[in-house]
Short mmCIF file of C-alpha atoms in Angstrom, two decimals:
data_model
loop_
_atom_site.label_atom_id
_atom_site.label_comp_id
_atom_site.label_asym_id
_atom_site.label_seq_id
_atom_site.Cartn_x
_atom_site.Cartn_y
_atom_site.Cartn_z
CA UNK A 1296 9.43 -13.87 -11.58
CA UNK A 1297 12.57 -15.87 -12.17
CA UNK A 1298 13.02 -18.82 -9.90
CA UNK A 1299 9.32 -19.12 -9.20
CA UNK A 1300 7.54 -22.24 -10.30
CA UNK A 1301 3.97 -21.90 -9.18
CA UNK A 1302 1.01 -22.58 -11.39
CA UNK A 1303 -1.22 -19.59 -11.22
CA UNK A 1304 -4.03 -18.60 -13.54
CA UNK A 1305 -3.20 -16.45 -16.51
CA UNK A 1306 -3.80 -12.72 -16.09
CA UNK A 1307 -7.36 -11.56 -16.47
CA UNK A 1308 -8.41 -9.86 -19.68
CA UNK A 1309 -9.51 -6.31 -18.99
CA UNK A 1310 -11.38 -4.34 -21.59
CA UNK A 1311 -11.25 -0.59 -21.93
CA UNK A 1312 -14.14 0.06 -19.54
CA UNK A 1313 -12.56 -2.23 -16.91
CA UNK A 1314 -9.31 -0.30 -17.14
CA UNK A 1315 -11.06 3.03 -16.74
CA UNK A 1316 -12.91 1.65 -13.71
CA UNK A 1317 -9.76 0.31 -12.03
CA UNK A 1318 -7.81 3.50 -12.66
CA UNK A 1319 -10.61 5.76 -11.48
CA UNK A 1320 -11.38 3.80 -8.33
CA UNK A 1321 -7.79 3.59 -7.16
CA UNK A 1322 -8.10 7.33 -6.58
CA UNK A 1323 -10.84 6.59 -4.10
CA UNK A 1324 -14.61 6.67 -3.86
CA UNK A 1325 -16.49 9.90 -3.21
CA UNK A 1326 -18.24 10.15 0.15
CA UNK A 1327 -21.88 10.31 -0.80
CA UNK A 1328 -24.98 8.14 -0.48
CA UNK A 1329 -24.59 6.57 -3.91
CA UNK A 1330 -20.84 6.57 -4.64
CA UNK A 1331 -21.08 3.98 -7.41
CA UNK A 1332 -23.71 6.01 -9.27
CA UNK A 1333 -21.45 9.07 -8.97
CA UNK A 1334 -18.42 7.27 -10.41
CA UNK A 1335 -20.50 5.52 -13.09
CA UNK A 1336 -21.70 8.90 -14.33
CA UNK A 1337 -18.09 10.11 -14.57
CA UNK A 1338 -17.16 7.07 -16.63
CA UNK A 1339 -20.27 7.20 -18.84
CA UNK A 1340 -21.53 3.86 -17.51
CA UNK A 1341 -24.76 2.98 -15.76
CA UNK A 1342 -24.61 2.25 -12.04
CA UNK A 1343 -25.76 -1.33 -12.70
CA UNK A 1344 -23.03 -1.95 -15.25
CA UNK A 1345 -20.35 -0.55 -12.95
CA UNK A 1346 -21.48 -2.79 -10.07
CA UNK A 1347 -21.66 -5.81 -12.38
CA UNK A 1348 -18.14 -5.19 -13.71
CA UNK A 1349 -16.76 -4.65 -10.21
CA UNK A 1350 -18.22 -7.96 -9.07
CA UNK A 1351 -16.64 -9.66 -12.05
CA UNK A 1352 -13.24 -8.07 -11.34
CA UNK A 1353 -13.45 -9.15 -7.70
CA UNK A 1354 -14.32 -12.71 -8.74
CA UNK A 1355 -11.45 -12.77 -11.23
CA UNK A 1356 -9.13 -11.76 -8.42
CA UNK A 1357 -8.08 -8.51 -10.09
CA UNK A 1358 -9.38 -6.50 -7.16
CA UNK A 1359 -9.12 -7.67 -3.61
CA UNK A 1360 -11.43 -5.23 -1.83
CA UNK A 1361 -12.68 -1.70 -1.46
CA UNK A 1362 -11.80 -0.16 1.74
CA UNK A 1363 -10.02 2.45 3.69
CA UNK A 1364 -6.27 2.85 3.49
CA UNK A 1365 -5.42 3.71 7.06
CA UNK A 1366 -2.59 5.84 8.24
CA UNK A 1367 -1.19 3.61 10.97
CA UNK A 1368 0.67 6.53 12.55
CA UNK A 1369 -2.48 8.63 12.82
CA UNK A 1370 -4.31 5.76 14.44
CA UNK A 1371 -1.65 5.91 17.11
CA UNK A 1372 0.27 2.94 15.77
CA UNK A 1373 3.79 2.50 14.48
CA UNK A 1374 4.81 1.65 10.94
CA UNK A 1375 8.22 1.09 9.42
CA UNK A 1376 10.08 -0.69 6.65
CA UNK A 1377 12.80 -3.04 7.87
CA UNK A 1378 15.42 -5.19 6.19
CA UNK A 1379 17.80 -8.03 7.06
CA UNK A 1380 20.93 -9.40 5.41
CA UNK A 1381 20.22 -13.14 5.62
CA UNK A 1382 22.86 -15.77 4.83
CA UNK A 1383 21.45 -17.92 2.01
CA UNK A 1384 21.69 -21.14 4.02
CA UNK A 1385 19.54 -19.63 6.79
CA UNK A 1386 16.86 -18.04 4.61
CA UNK A 1387 14.06 -20.52 5.31
CA UNK A 1388 14.71 -20.57 9.04
CA UNK A 1389 14.79 -16.76 9.23
CA UNK A 1390 11.61 -16.40 7.14
CA UNK A 1391 9.77 -18.66 9.56
CA UNK A 1392 11.10 -16.77 12.58
CA UNK A 1393 10.24 -13.33 11.15
CA UNK A 1394 6.80 -14.28 9.84
CA UNK A 1395 5.89 -15.70 13.24
CA UNK A 1396 5.56 -12.09 14.44
CA UNK A 1397 1.99 -10.84 13.96
CA UNK A 1398 3.38 -7.31 13.44
CA UNK A 1399 5.05 -8.37 10.16
CA UNK A 1400 2.73 -7.37 7.34
CA UNK A 1401 4.59 -8.08 4.10
CA UNK A 1402 7.79 -9.97 3.56
CA UNK A 1403 9.62 -9.79 0.23
CA UNK A 1404 12.85 -11.27 -0.97
CA UNK A 1405 14.89 -8.70 -2.89
CA UNK A 1406 18.13 -8.85 -4.85
CA UNK A 1407 20.67 -7.16 -2.64
CA UNK A 1408 22.87 -8.06 0.32
CA UNK A 1409 19.87 -6.83 2.31
CA UNK A 1410 17.71 -9.61 0.93
CA UNK A 1411 14.68 -9.72 3.25
CA UNK A 1412 12.35 -6.72 3.42
CA UNK A 1413 9.23 -6.45 5.51
CA UNK A 1414 6.78 -3.92 6.89
CA UNK A 1415 6.20 -3.70 10.64
CA UNK A 1416 2.87 -2.37 11.90
CA UNK A 1417 2.39 -2.07 15.65
CA UNK A 1418 -0.31 -0.84 18.03
CA UNK A 1419 1.94 1.93 19.37
CA UNK A 1420 5.05 3.70 18.03
CA UNK A 1421 7.13 2.48 21.01
CA UNK A 1422 6.31 -1.11 20.16
CA UNK A 1423 8.34 -0.89 16.90
CA UNK A 1424 11.59 -0.87 18.86
CA UNK A 1425 10.48 -3.78 21.01
CA UNK A 1426 9.53 -5.90 18.01
CA UNK A 1427 12.81 -5.08 16.25
CA UNK A 1428 14.73 -6.17 19.36
CA UNK A 1429 12.69 -9.37 19.50
CA UNK A 1430 13.35 -10.11 15.79
CA UNK A 1431 17.07 -9.53 16.35
CA UNK A 1432 17.00 -11.95 19.28
CA UNK A 1433 15.02 -14.57 17.34
CA UNK A 1434 17.19 -14.43 14.21
CA UNK A 1435 20.60 -13.41 15.51
CA UNK A 1436 20.73 -10.75 12.76
CA UNK A 1437 20.79 -6.96 12.84
CA UNK A 1438 17.56 -5.31 11.66
CA UNK A 1439 17.89 -2.24 9.47
CA UNK A 1440 15.07 0.09 10.45
CA UNK A 1441 14.04 2.61 7.77
CA UNK A 1442 11.10 4.65 8.96
CA UNK A 1443 9.34 6.99 6.57
CA UNK A 1444 10.46 10.62 6.84
CA UNK A 1445 8.36 12.10 4.07
CA UNK A 1446 5.68 10.78 1.74
CA UNK A 1447 5.30 12.05 -1.83
CA UNK A 1448 1.78 11.57 -3.09
CA UNK A 1449 1.23 9.65 -6.27
CA UNK A 1450 -2.00 10.25 -8.08
CA UNK A 1451 -2.65 6.69 -9.15
CA UNK A 1452 -1.63 3.64 -7.26
CA UNK A 1453 -1.14 1.44 -10.31
CA UNK A 1454 -2.14 2.51 -13.81
CA UNK A 1455 -3.52 -0.43 -15.82
CA UNK B 164 -1.93 15.36 15.78
CA UNK B 165 -5.71 15.15 16.02
CA UNK B 166 -6.93 11.88 17.39
CA UNK B 167 -10.50 10.83 17.66
CA UNK B 168 -11.26 11.45 21.31
CA UNK B 169 -13.65 8.53 21.51
CA UNK B 170 -13.43 8.47 25.30
CA UNK B 171 -15.65 11.56 25.28
CA UNK B 172 -18.44 9.71 23.50
CA UNK B 173 -21.23 7.78 25.18
CA UNK B 174 -20.32 4.07 25.34
CA UNK B 175 -23.01 3.23 22.80
CA UNK B 176 -21.53 5.52 20.14
CA UNK B 177 -18.01 4.33 20.88
CA UNK B 178 -19.02 0.73 20.29
CA UNK B 179 -20.89 1.61 17.10
CA UNK B 180 -17.93 3.50 15.65
CA UNK B 181 -15.57 0.64 16.51
CA UNK B 182 -17.94 -1.76 14.78
CA UNK B 183 -18.04 0.53 11.78
CA UNK B 184 -14.26 0.55 11.61
CA UNK B 185 -14.13 -3.23 11.82
CA UNK B 186 -16.73 -3.53 9.05
CA UNK B 187 -14.84 -1.05 6.87
CA UNK B 188 -11.68 -3.13 7.23
CA UNK B 189 -13.52 -5.90 5.41
CA UNK B 190 -14.41 -3.56 2.58
CA UNK B 191 -17.30 -1.56 1.25
CA UNK B 192 -20.28 -3.60 -0.01
CA UNK B 193 -21.01 -3.56 -3.75
CA UNK B 194 -24.56 -2.27 -3.50
CA UNK B 195 -26.21 0.96 -4.62
CA UNK B 196 -26.26 2.36 -1.07
CA UNK B 197 -23.14 0.81 0.53
CA UNK B 198 -23.12 3.20 3.52
CA UNK B 199 -26.69 2.35 4.38
CA UNK B 200 -25.79 -1.35 4.30
CA UNK B 201 -22.97 -0.70 6.77
CA UNK B 202 -25.21 1.53 8.88
CA UNK B 203 -27.75 -1.27 9.29
CA UNK B 204 -25.00 -3.61 10.47
CA UNK B 205 -23.64 -1.30 13.16
CA UNK B 206 -26.84 0.33 14.40
CA UNK B 207 -26.29 3.83 13.00
CA UNK B 208 -28.07 5.93 10.44
CA UNK B 209 -26.60 6.31 6.97
CA UNK B 210 -25.86 9.97 7.75
CA UNK B 211 -23.96 9.05 10.92
CA UNK B 212 -21.82 6.54 9.03
CA UNK B 213 -20.96 9.14 6.38
CA UNK B 214 -20.14 11.67 9.11
CA UNK B 215 -17.77 9.24 10.86
CA UNK B 216 -15.94 8.35 7.66
CA UNK B 217 -15.68 12.01 6.68
CA UNK B 218 -14.24 12.84 10.10
CA UNK B 219 -11.71 10.01 9.85
CA UNK B 220 -10.68 11.23 6.41
CA UNK B 221 -10.31 14.83 7.59
CA UNK B 222 -8.18 13.69 10.51
CA UNK B 223 -6.04 11.79 8.07
CA UNK B 224 -6.64 8.44 9.74
CA UNK B 225 -8.11 7.20 6.50
CA UNK B 226 -6.01 8.22 3.54
CA UNK B 227 -8.33 7.08 0.83
CA UNK B 228 -11.33 4.84 0.24
CA UNK B 229 -9.87 3.01 -2.65
CA UNK B 230 -9.67 -0.37 -4.15
CA UNK B 231 -6.75 -2.69 -3.83
CA UNK B 232 -5.59 -4.28 -7.09
CA UNK B 233 -3.88 -7.65 -7.20
CA UNK B 234 -0.76 -7.36 -9.25
CA UNK B 235 -0.51 -10.94 -10.33
CA UNK B 236 -4.03 -11.10 -11.74
CA UNK B 237 -3.23 -8.06 -13.87
CA UNK B 238 -0.19 -9.75 -15.34
CA UNK B 239 2.26 -7.66 -13.33
CA UNK B 240 5.23 -9.92 -12.73
CA UNK B 241 7.99 -7.40 -12.08
CA UNK B 242 8.01 -5.23 -8.98
CA UNK B 243 11.03 -3.03 -8.46
CA UNK B 244 11.98 -0.98 -5.46
CA UNK B 245 14.24 1.74 -6.85
CA UNK B 246 16.38 3.51 -4.24
CA UNK B 247 18.40 6.69 -4.67
CA UNK B 248 21.16 8.39 -2.73
CA UNK B 249 20.25 12.06 -3.08
CA UNK B 250 21.78 15.07 -1.38
CA UNK B 251 19.48 16.00 1.51
CA UNK B 252 18.71 19.41 0.02
CA UNK B 253 17.34 17.84 -3.20
CA UNK B 254 15.49 14.80 -1.92
CA UNK B 255 12.09 16.45 -1.41
CA UNK B 256 12.03 18.10 -4.80
CA UNK B 257 13.11 14.93 -6.62
CA UNK B 258 10.62 12.90 -4.55
CA UNK B 259 7.77 15.15 -5.66
CA UNK B 260 8.85 14.90 -9.28
CA UNK B 261 9.18 11.10 -9.20
CA UNK B 262 5.78 10.75 -7.52
CA UNK B 263 4.23 12.64 -10.44
CA UNK B 264 5.53 10.02 -12.90
CA UNK B 265 2.73 7.62 -13.94
CA UNK B 266 5.03 4.59 -13.63
CA UNK B 267 5.80 5.35 -9.97
CA UNK B 268 3.21 3.92 -7.57
CA UNK B 269 4.79 4.83 -4.22
CA UNK B 270 7.45 7.31 -3.26
CA UNK B 271 8.92 7.87 0.21
CA UNK B 272 11.89 9.53 1.82
CA UNK B 273 13.36 7.17 4.40
CA UNK B 274 16.16 7.19 6.91
CA UNK B 275 19.59 6.28 5.55
CA UNK B 276 21.62 3.55 7.30
CA UNK B 277 25.20 4.32 6.27
CA UNK B 278 27.56 2.81 5.34
CA UNK B 279 25.57 -0.29 4.45
CA UNK B 280 22.57 1.60 3.12
CA UNK B 281 23.18 5.16 1.89
CA UNK B 282 19.85 5.48 0.05
CA UNK B 283 17.27 8.02 1.22
CA UNK B 284 14.58 8.01 -1.50
CA UNK B 285 12.51 4.90 -2.28
CA UNK B 286 10.01 4.42 -5.10
CA UNK B 287 8.13 1.46 -6.52
CA UNK B 288 7.78 0.75 -10.24
CA UNK B 289 5.69 -2.19 -11.47
CA UNK B 290 5.44 -3.75 -14.89
CA UNK B 291 4.61 -6.90 -16.81
CA UNK B 292 8.29 -7.85 -16.90
CA UNK B 293 11.71 -6.57 -15.89
CA UNK B 294 12.71 -5.08 -19.23
CA UNK B 295 9.63 -2.90 -19.19
CA UNK B 296 10.33 -1.68 -15.65
CA UNK B 297 13.96 -0.89 -16.51
CA UNK B 298 12.91 0.97 -19.68
CA UNK B 299 10.47 3.07 -17.66
CA UNK B 300 13.23 3.80 -15.16
CA UNK B 301 15.65 4.87 -17.92
CA UNK B 302 13.06 7.30 -19.24
CA UNK B 303 12.54 8.76 -15.78
CA UNK B 304 16.29 9.13 -15.21
CA UNK B 305 16.63 10.94 -18.53
CA UNK B 306 13.63 13.20 -18.01
CA UNK B 307 14.78 14.40 -14.62
CA UNK B 308 18.53 14.49 -15.24
CA UNK B 309 19.27 11.87 -12.55
CA UNK B 310 22.12 10.14 -14.43
CA UNK B 311 24.68 11.15 -11.83
CA UNK B 312 22.65 10.03 -8.80
CA UNK B 313 23.67 6.67 -7.27
CA UNK B 314 20.73 4.26 -7.40
CA UNK B 315 19.92 0.59 -7.03
CA UNK B 316 17.05 -1.44 -8.43
CA UNK B 317 15.86 -4.20 -6.11
CA UNK B 318 13.43 -6.55 -7.82
CA UNK B 319 11.25 -8.57 -5.51
CA UNK B 320 11.07 -12.30 -5.96
CA UNK B 321 8.24 -13.58 -3.96
CA UNK B 322 5.77 -12.31 -1.45
CA UNK B 323 6.33 -14.62 1.48
CA UNK B 324 3.74 -13.04 3.66
CA UNK B 325 1.18 -10.77 2.16
CA UNK B 326 -1.61 -10.55 4.61
CA UNK B 327 -2.70 -7.28 6.03
CA UNK B 328 -1.93 -6.78 9.66
CA UNK B 329 -4.24 -4.68 11.74
CA UNK B 330 -4.35 -2.02 9.06
CA UNK B 331 -4.63 -1.96 5.33
CA UNK B 332 -1.29 -0.96 3.94
CA UNK B 333 -0.61 -0.16 0.44
CA UNK B 334 2.39 -2.04 -0.67
CA UNK B 335 5.86 -1.54 0.59
CA UNK B 336 8.20 0.28 0.71
#
């Protein structure tokens, strides 16, 4: 990204089998006793090779984890996308204030007058409003609250 | 809205299912029988673990048992949130069509905040660099005849806080 000066390792090299594994497993694992054997058979790999490659991809940092993607709303929680228009001179102060809230899950800087975007995840739907009010009080800025109204399902999360 | 009525369960089962959920948050083990490994850790049988996870999936509390890829390690340096101002009567149809595009990784209809923010459809497009993301977007605009629809492309600069909260989210928006 422009403006970023961090030394990070070069991207991992994925071969064709790795790519097929990553693409297939983003769709999710089947619910059965031996899910890796099931997927390996689909990809014409042995179960052992699939597990070995997955371990390698985890170690290389390409994959972070296997796990459930929860629907916060169905768990009884609240979830929304929120944005702030932060004056440039205040950006660092506002970042610190916003990130101090445990309900803030991701915080990205984006190129727009609304230049700070974050996800709020709360234990209950009502709590979203309370946290937004608290963020407004802590930052002195108006929070734009953009809850999801409809989700359109993508088949793959990120084709590689 | 179906919720797991765990208050109807004996306390033992309630505790075990909560432990299972906590273990799942940390991820599925990379072993031949991952569910059995989890079952041993929370005092259930393998069949009970599978039944719980199946129930949570059917109730929609778990969307997917997937893997989470790290963009940076894959050489993905450009992440764009593309937002569109669509007439309300077209937004669902266009949303479904954009979601079917391989380059689009997330697609949501969200509440507008006029006048500052008139956009009601949000999608994410990722790529190795900006030019590639913008080229993919041009193709999508052409394919679906969206030239006349107001849109903005908001590239993200830096993830300031990227730790999961209580839940595993896929990325924003």
